[in-house]
Structure formats: structure tokens, C-alpha cells
Amino acid sequence: MASLIEVEGVSQIFETREGKANWALWQVSLEIEAGEFVCLIGPSGCGKTTLLHLIAGFMKPSEGSVRFAGAPVGEPSPDRGVVFQEYALFGWMTARQNVEFGLRMRGMGRAERREKAREALARVGLERALERYPHELSGGMRQRVAVARALVNEPRVLLMDEPFAAVDAITRTTLQDDLVRLWQQTGVSVVFVTHNVDEAAFLAQRVVVMRPHPGSIKRSMNIDLPYPRQRSSAEFAQLYAHLGEALGE
Amino acid sequence: MAAEKHDVPPAAVNANLTEREKLEIESSFRNEIVATRHRRLRRGLMFNLIGVLIFLAVWEVLPRIVPGVNIQMFPPPSGVIATLYGMLADGQLAAHAWSSLKRVAAGFVIGSSAGILVGLFTGRLALLQSMSDPVLHGLRSIPAIAFVPLAIVWFGLGETPKIALISWGTFFPVWISTFIGVRDVPKLYVQSALSLGAGPLNVMFRVVLPAAMPFVFAGLRHATAVAFVIVVAAELVGASSGLGYLISFSHLVFRIDMMFVGLLALGVLGFLADAAFAALLQRLFPWYRAERS
């Protein structure tokens, strides 16, 4: 049985601001299993977001292949839900309408759509914000809506691009707890881009450490600490130090 | 910790407030906020009024005291108001204003619909943009009122040339701002829509167009101002009704007071149209800017 996501020998060339050619990714290979929680971590310019966008189908690799569920990745699809850092909710739609958008694109009827959106928002603790607009919600609540909007389509993988980077530290830990819970409940795969060591240590079953110039994978580390992880535990401190070292090498 | 306690002023130590006292303080605090706001507003309005009164007073006095000024040529506000009253009473002013407004509305609807459509497609499709850019920018550079004689040659003296000119003139600002709004729609909106399964048409009409609406609206607002300029120019020649006609007719019969009434009416209509757009903008797009601050 092939992996859910297979990235094989992928290189991605970009034009820099000065008009030069630059390899955002160089010969990257990575496999991600169904139900797996993987964090991509590395400094800026290491190509982690590029890799995520290739899996999402926002661009085609210059070289190599990206396969999803056995088939080459084509156009973006609700099978691969995406959560961005911020400002990706449609500002002119309420939370409910945002969550309903994908269902509507599938042609689902109004009543069913409403019910599903209500459930999805309840699952992220926002049943009372159904009719509120993104600009009326806090940063943390907006990201919950964004997660609900992706999850309501029952994707096989959730691609998350530094989704909690713009919220305050206290809200971030709550969002992380909730994400682990949702992941365990739904069995969805998660590919989570971050540059935060603590976040990767708290969330991931596997941490893929990347390096820049050119963007490539430095190490892949499995984490077998059970969930929910305790930040105060000695094991967590050790893991944190270990990951920090791997990044800094 | 003990040392710090002594630094607390006695009032705070004694402030063992009951729930009722707390509510009282809150409500008087709220009242104070409201009162301050009203006071500022009143002061602002008062000075607005004073400014207007000074302007009117100077205008009233000047024609009477400056030597060599014919009061017929420079009618003071009192005279203009008397004429205004007469023209309102016999319905003359309303009839002219209505003629102009109908032309403005018809031309505005046609021109801005075309502007939105063309802006949407040229903003989304690079090929269309490249093809249309030189022609559209070339035509845009010609002042719309320079086309008045051409419009008369082509469409005669009826309503058609006037509406065509206004459509022409309103098209460009709406097209430009729609184009910019569409071109600059945040990439994340489009990527989100695609990853939620939206096809090209849904991306265009459910995501790109609504996201660009604040820009479209700015264009529409600009277009109303343009429409009033053009309607006057078009009515100066070959019209038998409208505020532009009223002004040009007043000139022929040497009724400067009537001319002033026409100018005043244009100012009021233009101001109201713009204020309506400003109010709509706030109501329709509360998410714009608010989201990013």
C-alpha cells in the first residue's frame, strides 16, 4: 500500500526579486502516511511553505513528482484542505457562510449545508459565532473558523501553513490542544508548517527538519511521546532541546 | 509585598465597593463619555454654521459695497433665495433637476455596468489586459466632454447623445478601479476558494468580485462626480431641459440669479450623491480595512 502523500525528487526553481534563479527546493523526497501528523520545520527560505503548496496543488514542481492517494497532484481539491496563516477567510461572509462555501461548491442543498456547517463550527467551539463576520472575531476564533472550513469537507489531509503564528501565546496553546483533539477524532493526516520548536514538539508524530539555500530536508525525526503532551514534563524538555539542536546544527 | 501595600493610596484601600456602587460609577462614566462626544459634535456643528454664515454675510454685503458692481450681475444670497423659492413653487427647478437626474442615472447604470464587466475580465485575464490596455488607456486620456460635438453629430439632439456621453465618461473610472481591485485581490482568497473546490466562474463571481467590491465602489463614487460634469456639458448645447440648459438659458436672458439657482441645485445633487455613496460604503463593506487593523 502506497503512502497517502509521496513526494519524489522534487525540486522547485524560483525567480528572486533581483531576477536571478533560485532553488526553493532541491531534490526533496518525503512520504506521509494516512492519519499521520507531520510538522515541517525550518528557518525562512527553507522551502517548507513551497512544499506545502506543491502538495495542495497551487503550483507544479519544476522537477520530480508529487502524488496524493496514488495519483499525481493536479488542481487544488477539497480532499486536501488548506489552513493559511491569516486573512484567508472571506471577509464578506459570516463564519457559517465561510464554512458552507466548500459544501456549496459541491452542490449540497441548503438545509444539509447549514446543519453540517453548524456541526463543524460546534466542533471547534464556535456554535455561538455562526452569524458573525471574520472582522468581528478574534484572531484565534478566525483560525478556528478556518479549520472548520477545511474539515467540513472531510479532507484526507489538512495542510496547515503556520496557522497559529499570528495569535498570542496563550491562545496558541489552546488552539494546539484543540488541533490534537480534532486530529485524533477525525483521523485526518496533518502536514503542519511551523518555525516554532515548541509547537512542533507539542504536535507532531514526526518532525521534518529543513534547511535553506537550497531548500532541502536535513533530518526526519520520529517522536513517540504519547498525547496529550505535557510541556512541564522532563521528556518534553529533552525533546525540545533535541529538536532545537537538530535545527541549529 | 508588605512594603508595597503602604504605597497604595488610602482611597483604593477603602474602595470596598458594593455591586450597586460599582454600577453607579460605570453608568456615570458611560454618561460622561456620551456627553463629551455630544459636546464635541455640537461644537463642530456650531463652527460649521458660523463658517457658512460668514460666507453668506460677505456675499450679501460685497455686491452692495464694492463700487462698480452691478447687483444684477452678482446677486446676493437674499436675491438668489427669492428666485429659488419662486422656481421651487412653480415646479420649474424640479422639472430641470429631474431631466438631468434621469440622464445621469441612465448613463451611470450603462457606463458602470460595462466598466465593472470589462474591469473584471481584464483584471483576471492577462491576455485580455494586454490586448485592451493601449486602446482603453488611449481613449481614457481624452476628456469626455470633448466628445460632445461628436455625440451630437452621431446621435442628434435628443436624449441619446447625453446618455451616451455619460455612459462613456462613467465607464473609465469604474473600469480602472474594478481592474485594480480585481488584480490586487489577495492571493490567499483565490487559493482558499480553489482548495475548497471552486471552479473558475465561482472564483470570479463569488470570491474575486466581492473581494474587489470596495474598489468597485470607489470607482462608482468617482463616476457619479464625472456624470454630473458631463450632464452639464451635454445640456449646454442642444438641450431644452435640465440644469445645464437652465444655466445656459439664464445666460441668454441675463438672469444671473436663475443661473445661481442652477449652480446651487447642481451642488446639492452632487453632494447628496456623494454622501449617499460614502454612507453605503460604510454599511456594505464593514469588513474592509476593519479586518486588517
XYZ file of C-alpha atoms in Angstrom:
542
model
C 0.000 0.000 0.000
C 1.474 3.322 -1.105
C 1.659 6.276 1.272
C -1.059 8.948 1.208
C 1.401 11.613 0.062
C 4.505 10.757 -1.945
C 6.971 13.500 -2.768
C 9.720 12.148 -5.023
C 12.864 14.013 -6.005
C 11.069 17.346 -6.076
C 12.977 20.496 -6.998
C 11.383 23.880 -7.383
C 13.059 26.822 -9.098
C 12.009 30.417 -8.452
C 12.874 33.848 -9.707
C 14.253 36.033 -6.920
C 13.472 39.729 -6.580
C 16.756 40.536 -8.308
C 15.632 38.398 -11.224
C 18.010 35.511 -10.518
C 17.137 31.823 -10.439
C 16.895 30.268 -7.005
C 16.144 26.718 -5.880
C 13.408 26.914 -3.247
C 13.548 23.134 -3.033
C 16.308 20.788 -4.121
C 15.686 17.065 -4.565
C 13.246 16.630 -1.745
C 11.647 13.257 -1.119
C 9.082 12.659 1.605
C 6.303 10.196 2.331
C 3.394 10.875 4.617
C 1.031 8.145 5.754
C -2.713 8.334 6.159
C -3.556 9.644 9.623
C -0.027 10.841 10.313
C 0.766 14.190 11.959
C 3.911 15.675 10.413
C 5.497 19.032 11.151
C 7.765 20.731 8.624
C 10.131 22.998 10.496
C 12.992 25.213 9.431
C 14.155 28.808 9.068
C 12.597 31.083 6.454
C 13.682 30.277 2.929
C 13.927 26.516 3.594
C 11.039 25.803 1.235
C 8.574 24.431 3.799
C 5.691 26.542 2.527
C 6.639 25.758 -1.074
C 6.468 22.065 -0.250
C 3.029 22.539 1.313
C 1.792 24.476 -1.719
C 3.031 21.729 -4.036
C 1.026 19.163 -2.083
C -2.007 21.480 -2.155
C -1.685 21.802 -5.936
C -1.190 25.584 -6.043
C 1.835 25.000 -8.277
C 3.579 22.262 -10.228
C 7.075 21.066 -9.304
C 9.863 22.078 -11.695
C 11.298 18.589 -11.329
C 10.139 15.358 -9.693
C 6.641 14.265 -8.766
C 4.078 14.816 -6.039
C 1.444 12.116 -5.658
C -1.616 12.044 -3.477
C -3.578 8.844 -2.793
C -1.693 7.164 -5.635
C -2.395 9.781 -8.317
C -0.310 12.789 -9.390
C -1.448 16.008 -7.702
C -3.363 18.162 -10.167
C -5.595 21.094 -9.307
C -6.280 22.004 -5.659
C -9.070 19.898 -4.201
C -11.165 19.800 -1.002
C -9.522 16.400 -0.386
C -6.513 18.431 0.661
C -7.856 21.103 2.998
C -5.643 24.149 3.499
C -5.415 26.468 6.509
C -3.348 29.621 5.995
C -1.647 31.870 8.487
C -4.393 34.517 8.486
C -6.703 36.660 6.358
C -7.847 33.774 4.229
C -11.457 33.771 5.457
C -13.819 35.529 3.084
C -14.468 38.839 4.859
C -17.876 39.406 3.266
C -19.244 36.079 4.507
C -20.278 35.085 8.020
C -18.468 32.251 9.793
C -21.275 29.911 8.731
C -21.142 31.021 5.088
C -17.385 30.590 5.067
C -17.730 27.028 6.336
C -20.564 26.324 3.894
C -18.537 27.529 0.897
C -16.935 24.178 0.074
C -20.220 22.309 0.551
C -21.939 24.781 -1.738
C -19.308 24.241 -4.418
C -20.168 20.545 -4.246
C -23.826 21.415 -4.859
C -25.069 20.331 -1.424
C -28.593 21.551 -0.550
C -29.124 24.480 1.772
C -30.585 22.637 4.787
C -27.922 19.947 4.798
C -25.216 22.545 4.308
C -26.400 24.598 7.278
C -26.548 21.569 9.511
C -23.031 20.456 8.541
C -21.605 23.947 8.994
C -23.241 24.242 12.402
C -21.745 20.896 13.464
C -18.308 21.837 12.126
C -18.318 25.142 13.986
C -19.576 23.469 17.157
C -16.667 21.052 16.925
C -14.214 23.959 17.134
C -16.225 25.572 19.942
C -17.828 28.332 17.883
C -21.505 27.373 17.816
C -22.304 30.864 19.083
C -20.372 32.703 16.362
C -22.280 31.264 13.384
C -23.598 34.583 12.107
C -20.585 36.711 12.929
C -18.227 38.144 10.345
C -14.486 37.456 10.464
C -13.700 41.061 11.383
C -15.892 40.661 14.460
C -13.897 37.644 15.654
C -10.578 37.463 17.478
C -7.521 36.090 15.690
C -7.853 32.749 17.472
C -11.544 32.432 16.604
C -10.830 33.205 12.957
C -8.325 30.383 12.808
C -10.901 28.043 14.342
C -13.326 29.015 11.588
C -10.578 28.372 9.033
C -10.002 24.885 10.480
C -13.748 24.184 10.470
C -13.996 25.424 6.862
C -11.359 22.908 5.778
C -12.536 19.998 7.960
C -16.199 20.219 6.955
C -15.243 18.853 3.533
C -13.851 15.733 5.203
C -10.410 16.054 3.647
C -7.882 13.236 3.815
C -5.144 15.646 4.736
C -5.098 19.045 6.409
C -2.309 21.274 5.094
C -1.559 23.988 7.621
C 0.781 26.891 6.863
C 1.892 28.460 10.166
C -1.775 28.669 11.141
C -1.193 29.835 14.712
C 1.773 32.149 14.116
C -0.269 35.349 14.296
C -2.172 34.679 17.547
C -0.983 35.359 21.085
C 0.881 32.668 23.007
C -1.964 31.758 25.369
C -4.498 31.369 22.570
C -1.938 29.394 20.594
C -1.636 26.651 23.214
C -5.433 26.297 23.334
C -5.567 26.044 19.552
C -2.825 23.415 19.633
C -4.728 21.337 22.231
C -7.842 21.535 20.074
C -5.999 20.592 16.923
C -4.605 17.439 18.552
C -8.107 16.553 19.720
C -9.619 17.114 16.251
C -6.845 15.120 14.609
C -7.455 12.213 16.966
C -11.224 12.385 16.468
C -11.210 12.593 12.686
C -8.157 10.519 11.777
C -7.170 13.093 9.150
C -3.496 13.444 8.198
C -1.936 16.762 9.127
C 1.022 18.446 7.462
C 1.858 21.421 9.643
C 4.402 24.077 8.709
C 5.967 25.980 11.601
C 9.165 27.683 12.630
C 8.387 27.184 16.296
C 10.246 24.320 18.026
C 7.799 24.159 20.925
C 4.874 23.835 18.541
C 6.480 21.009 16.574
C 7.432 19.168 19.768
C 3.903 19.506 21.124
C 2.053 18.445 17.981
C 3.969 16.131 15.704
C 4.444 12.390 15.432
C 7.250 13.172 13.038
C 9.245 16.346 12.621
C 10.878 17.016 9.263
C 13.721 19.480 9.774
C 14.564 21.558 6.702
C 17.406 23.883 5.769
C 17.684 26.733 3.264
C 19.926 27.518 0.236
C 18.758 25.375 -1.396
C 15.660 24.215 0.488
C 16.095 20.609 1.437
C 15.376 18.077 4.153
C 18.044 17.863 6.803
C 16.567 15.244 9.084
C 13.348 13.447 9.802
C 12.742 12.637 13.467
C 10.026 10.424 14.921
C 8.528 11.487 18.235
C 6.939 8.699 20.246
C 5.814 10.782 23.192
C 2.135 9.986 23.931
C -0.642 12.584 23.605
C -1.647 14.861 25.196
C 1.895 16.011 25.763
C 2.855 17.807 28.947
C 5.057 20.812 28.400
C 6.196 20.609 32.005
C 7.475 17.029 31.706
C 11.176 16.132 31.607
C 10.650 14.178 28.366
C 9.201 17.257 26.692
C 12.141 19.401 27.800
C 14.508 16.788 26.392
C 12.615 16.608 23.141
C 12.606 20.384 22.848
C 16.349 20.529 23.330
C 16.874 17.704 20.872
C 14.798 19.410 18.160
C 16.488 22.717 18.821
C 19.868 21.068 18.315
C 18.744 19.414 15.092
C 17.626 22.784 13.767
C 20.796 24.538 14.821
C 23.323 22.003 13.506
C 4.914 42.700 49.403
C 4.052 44.266 52.760
C 6.048 47.372 51.917
C 4.225 47.793 48.641
C 0.879 47.829 50.358
C 1.732 51.088 52.097
C 2.214 52.767 48.734
C -1.392 52.178 47.753
C -3.373 55.403 48.256
C -5.921 55.191 51.081
C -8.849 55.686 48.700
C -8.052 52.444 46.911
C -7.718 50.548 50.192
C -11.116 51.741 51.343
C -12.651 51.034 47.954
C -14.631 48.074 49.121
C -17.300 48.817 46.564
C -20.689 47.206 46.658
C -22.179 45.947 43.413
C -24.567 48.909 43.371
C -21.823 51.476 43.786
C -19.865 49.795 41.013
C -22.818 50.005 38.639
C -23.356 53.645 39.557
C -19.766 54.530 38.742
C -20.000 52.634 35.473
C -23.171 54.365 34.421
C -21.929 57.835 35.273
C -18.711 57.027 33.399
C -20.740 55.984 30.360
C -22.893 59.108 30.581
C -19.790 61.225 30.753
C -18.420 59.599 27.575
C -21.666 60.204 25.708
C -21.902 63.784 26.969
C -18.329 64.555 25.898
C -18.985 63.137 22.465
C -22.137 65.214 22.066
C -20.343 68.316 23.265
C -17.631 67.865 20.631
C -20.210 67.220 17.946
C -22.184 70.336 18.891
C -19.063 72.473 18.904
C -18.105 71.144 15.466
C -21.551 71.824 14.039
C -21.612 75.275 15.575
C -18.372 76.249 13.875
C -19.595 74.752 10.579
C -22.608 77.002 10.852
C -20.538 80.053 11.760
C -18.369 79.464 8.693
C -21.383 79.254 6.413
C -22.911 82.401 7.933
C -19.713 84.386 7.455
C -19.570 83.251 3.836
C -23.192 84.270 3.230
C -22.749 87.590 5.012
C -19.706 88.523 2.942
C -21.536 87.515 -0.227
C -24.591 89.540 0.818
C -22.605 92.667 1.631
C -19.915 92.645 -1.041
C -22.077 93.371 -4.118
C -23.628 96.320 -2.301
C -20.445 97.991 -1.099
C -17.901 97.327 -3.819
C -18.101 100.241 -6.221
C -18.909 99.424 -9.818
C -20.558 96.064 -9.116
C -23.957 95.622 -10.725
C -26.221 93.772 -8.328
C -27.869 92.089 -11.328
C -24.504 90.592 -12.249
C -23.675 89.489 -8.732
C -26.938 88.685 -6.966
C -26.623 88.368 -3.175
C -27.994 85.335 -1.283
C -31.226 87.102 -0.415
C -31.993 87.604 -4.093
C -30.970 84.043 -5.019
C -33.169 82.620 -2.274
C -36.167 84.624 -3.502
C -35.621 83.313 -7.045
C -35.074 79.804 -5.718
C -38.359 79.989 -3.861
C -40.199 81.080 -6.961
C -38.657 78.338 -9.105
C -39.444 75.725 -6.483
C -43.039 76.947 -6.207
C -43.795 76.762 -9.940
C -42.055 73.403 -10.265
C -39.577 74.704 -12.804
C -36.496 73.741 -10.806
C -37.763 70.253 -10.026
C -38.504 69.641 -13.717
C -34.981 70.634 -14.777
C -33.369 68.676 -11.965
C -35.422 65.613 -12.828
C -34.391 65.782 -16.517
C -30.737 65.909 -15.530
C -31.061 63.189 -12.922
C -32.737 60.806 -15.377
C -29.868 61.270 -17.831
C -27.264 60.858 -15.096
C -28.943 57.691 -13.809
C -29.334 56.074 -17.231
C -25.793 56.869 -18.320
C -24.358 55.876 -14.966
C -26.057 52.471 -14.990
C -24.943 51.675 -18.547
C -21.405 53.019 -18.174
C -20.641 51.496 -14.812
C -22.096 48.072 -15.669
C -19.834 47.965 -18.684
C -16.939 49.229 -16.533
C -17.401 46.502 -13.941
C -17.630 43.738 -16.548
C -14.622 44.917 -18.535
C -12.640 45.536 -15.325
C -13.430 42.064 -14.051
C -12.286 40.334 -17.216
C -9.236 42.485 -17.918
C -8.176 42.164 -14.270
C -8.402 38.363 -14.327
C -7.150 37.538 -17.814
C -3.660 38.799 -18.668
C -4.253 38.248 -22.390
C -7.343 40.470 -22.441
C -5.498 43.056 -20.416
C -2.590 43.216 -22.836
C -4.957 43.448 -25.787
C -7.175 46.159 -24.356
C -4.655 48.272 -22.444
C -3.391 50.564 -25.235
C -6.839 51.262 -26.647
C -8.592 51.806 -23.335
C -5.861 53.958 -21.856
C -5.676 55.945 -25.079
C -9.409 56.649 -25.085
C -9.414 57.361 -21.371
C -6.924 60.176 -21.871
C -9.365 62.169 -23.990
C -11.617 64.361 -21.804
C -15.158 63.019 -22.160
C -16.684 66.454 -22.765
C -14.526 66.828 -25.876
C -16.882 64.254 -27.409
C -19.957 66.491 -27.084
C -19.928 67.677 -30.728
C -19.271 64.141 -31.964
C -22.161 62.794 -29.898
C -24.474 65.389 -31.447
C -23.306 64.514 -34.979
C -23.829 60.813 -34.332
C -26.913 60.771 -32.144
C -28.715 64.075 -32.834
C -30.191 66.342 -30.189
C -32.431 64.039 -28.123
C -31.671 62.019 -25.004
C -29.400 59.516 -26.739
C -26.274 61.687 -27.126
C -26.482 62.816 -23.498
C -26.886 59.319 -22.095
C -24.191 58.022 -24.437
C -21.756 60.701 -23.258
C -22.416 59.979 -19.589
C -22.072 56.237 -20.185
C -18.787 56.888 -21.938
C -17.457 59.105 -19.165
C -18.514 56.881 -16.266
C -17.160 53.740 -17.903
C -13.491 54.668 -17.431
C -13.242 55.367 -13.689
C -15.318 52.268 -12.924
C -13.259 50.126 -15.259
C -9.947 51.359 -13.803
C -10.843 50.835 -10.175
C -12.539 47.490 -10.803
C -9.459 46.414 -12.708
C -7.154 47.403 -9.839
C -9.436 45.798 -7.243
C -9.587 42.547 -9.192
C -5.886 42.467 -9.985
C -4.970 43.040 -6.335
C -7.379 40.548 -4.761
C -5.315 38.750 -2.103
C -3.909 35.516 -3.487
C -4.990 33.705 -0.331
C -8.666 34.270 -1.218
C -8.209 32.635 -4.593
C -6.112 29.781 -3.213
C -8.666 29.174 -0.447
C -11.513 29.108 -2.951
C -9.653 26.682 -5.240
C -8.800 24.336 -2.382
C -12.466 24.384 -1.351
C -13.396 23.095 -4.801
C -14.485 26.302 -6.570
C -14.282 26.380 -10.388
C -13.204 29.442 -12.414
C -16.666 31.024 -12.557
C -17.300 30.612 -8.853
C -13.852 32.013 -8.090
C -14.669 35.006 -10.293
C -18.178 35.835 -9.116
C -18.280 34.540 -5.560
C -14.761 35.444 -4.455
C -12.877 37.859 -6.722
C -15.792 40.204 -7.418
C -16.952 40.516 -3.782
C -13.349 40.934 -2.629
C -12.905 43.746 -5.164
C -16.222 45.438 -4.323
C -14.749 48.178 -2.109
C -12.614 49.236 -5.085
C -15.535 48.965 -7.478
C -17.469 51.211 -5.148
C -14.715 53.805 -5.069
C -14.899 53.829 -8.861
C -18.685 54.227 -8.809
C -18.371 57.128 -6.434
C -15.872 58.856 -8.687
C -18.149 58.103 -11.646
C -21.099 59.971 -10.097
C -18.993 63.133 -9.955
C -17.953 62.614 -13.575
C -21.583 62.038 -14.585
C -22.623 65.447 -13.229
C -19.813 67.197 -15.072
C -20.798 65.565 -18.339
C -24.536 66.091 -17.994
C -23.980 69.830 -17.652
C -21.638 69.944 -20.637
C -24.092 67.925 -22.715
C -27.028 70.117 -21.748
C -25.252 73.367 -22.583
C -25.672 72.554 -26.275
C -28.776 71.173 -27.935
C -30.991 70.608 -24.913
C -34.374 72.007 -23.914
C -34.402 70.867 -20.296
C -32.012 70.031 -17.473
C -29.899 72.063 -15.086
C -27.215 72.657 -17.711
C -29.876 74.023 -20.026
C -31.231 76.191 -17.185
C -27.804 77.731 -16.668
C -27.211 78.360 -20.357
C -30.736 79.747 -20.820
C -30.256 82.096 -17.822
C -27.212 83.437 -19.571
C -29.226 84.243 -22.707
C -31.939 86.048 -20.788
C -29.425 87.669 -18.450
C -30.906 86.209 -15.265
C -27.806 85.648 -13.163
C -29.966 84.876 -10.117
C -31.505 81.919 -12.005
C -28.054 80.833 -13.041
C -27.037 80.799 -9.377
C -30.076 78.670 -8.556
C -28.977 76.189 -11.220
C -25.449 76.085 -9.827
C -26.777 75.649 -6.310
C -29.013 72.764 -7.400
C -26.066 71.040 -9.087
C -24.002 71.443 -5.939
C -26.730 69.976 -3.769
C -27.368 67.000 -6.083
C -23.673 66.249 -6.433
C -23.165 66.481 -2.708
C -26.120 64.192 -1.940
C -24.992 61.585 -4.469
C -21.514 61.531 -2.975
C -22.783 61.409 0.609
C -25.056 58.501 -0.326
C -22.074 56.593 -1.671
C -19.963 57.335 1.386
C -22.741 56.068 3.665
C -23.310 52.949 1.542
C -19.599 52.157 1.556
C -19.575 52.062 5.354
C -22.713 49.941 5.510
C -21.890 47.462 2.767
C -18.253 46.726 3.488
C -17.657 46.833 7.226
C -15.165 44.004 6.733
C -12.910 46.054 4.504
C -9.963 47.573 6.407
C -11.561 46.518 9.705
C -10.222 43.018 9.154
C -6.676 44.151 8.679
C -6.411 46.549 11.609
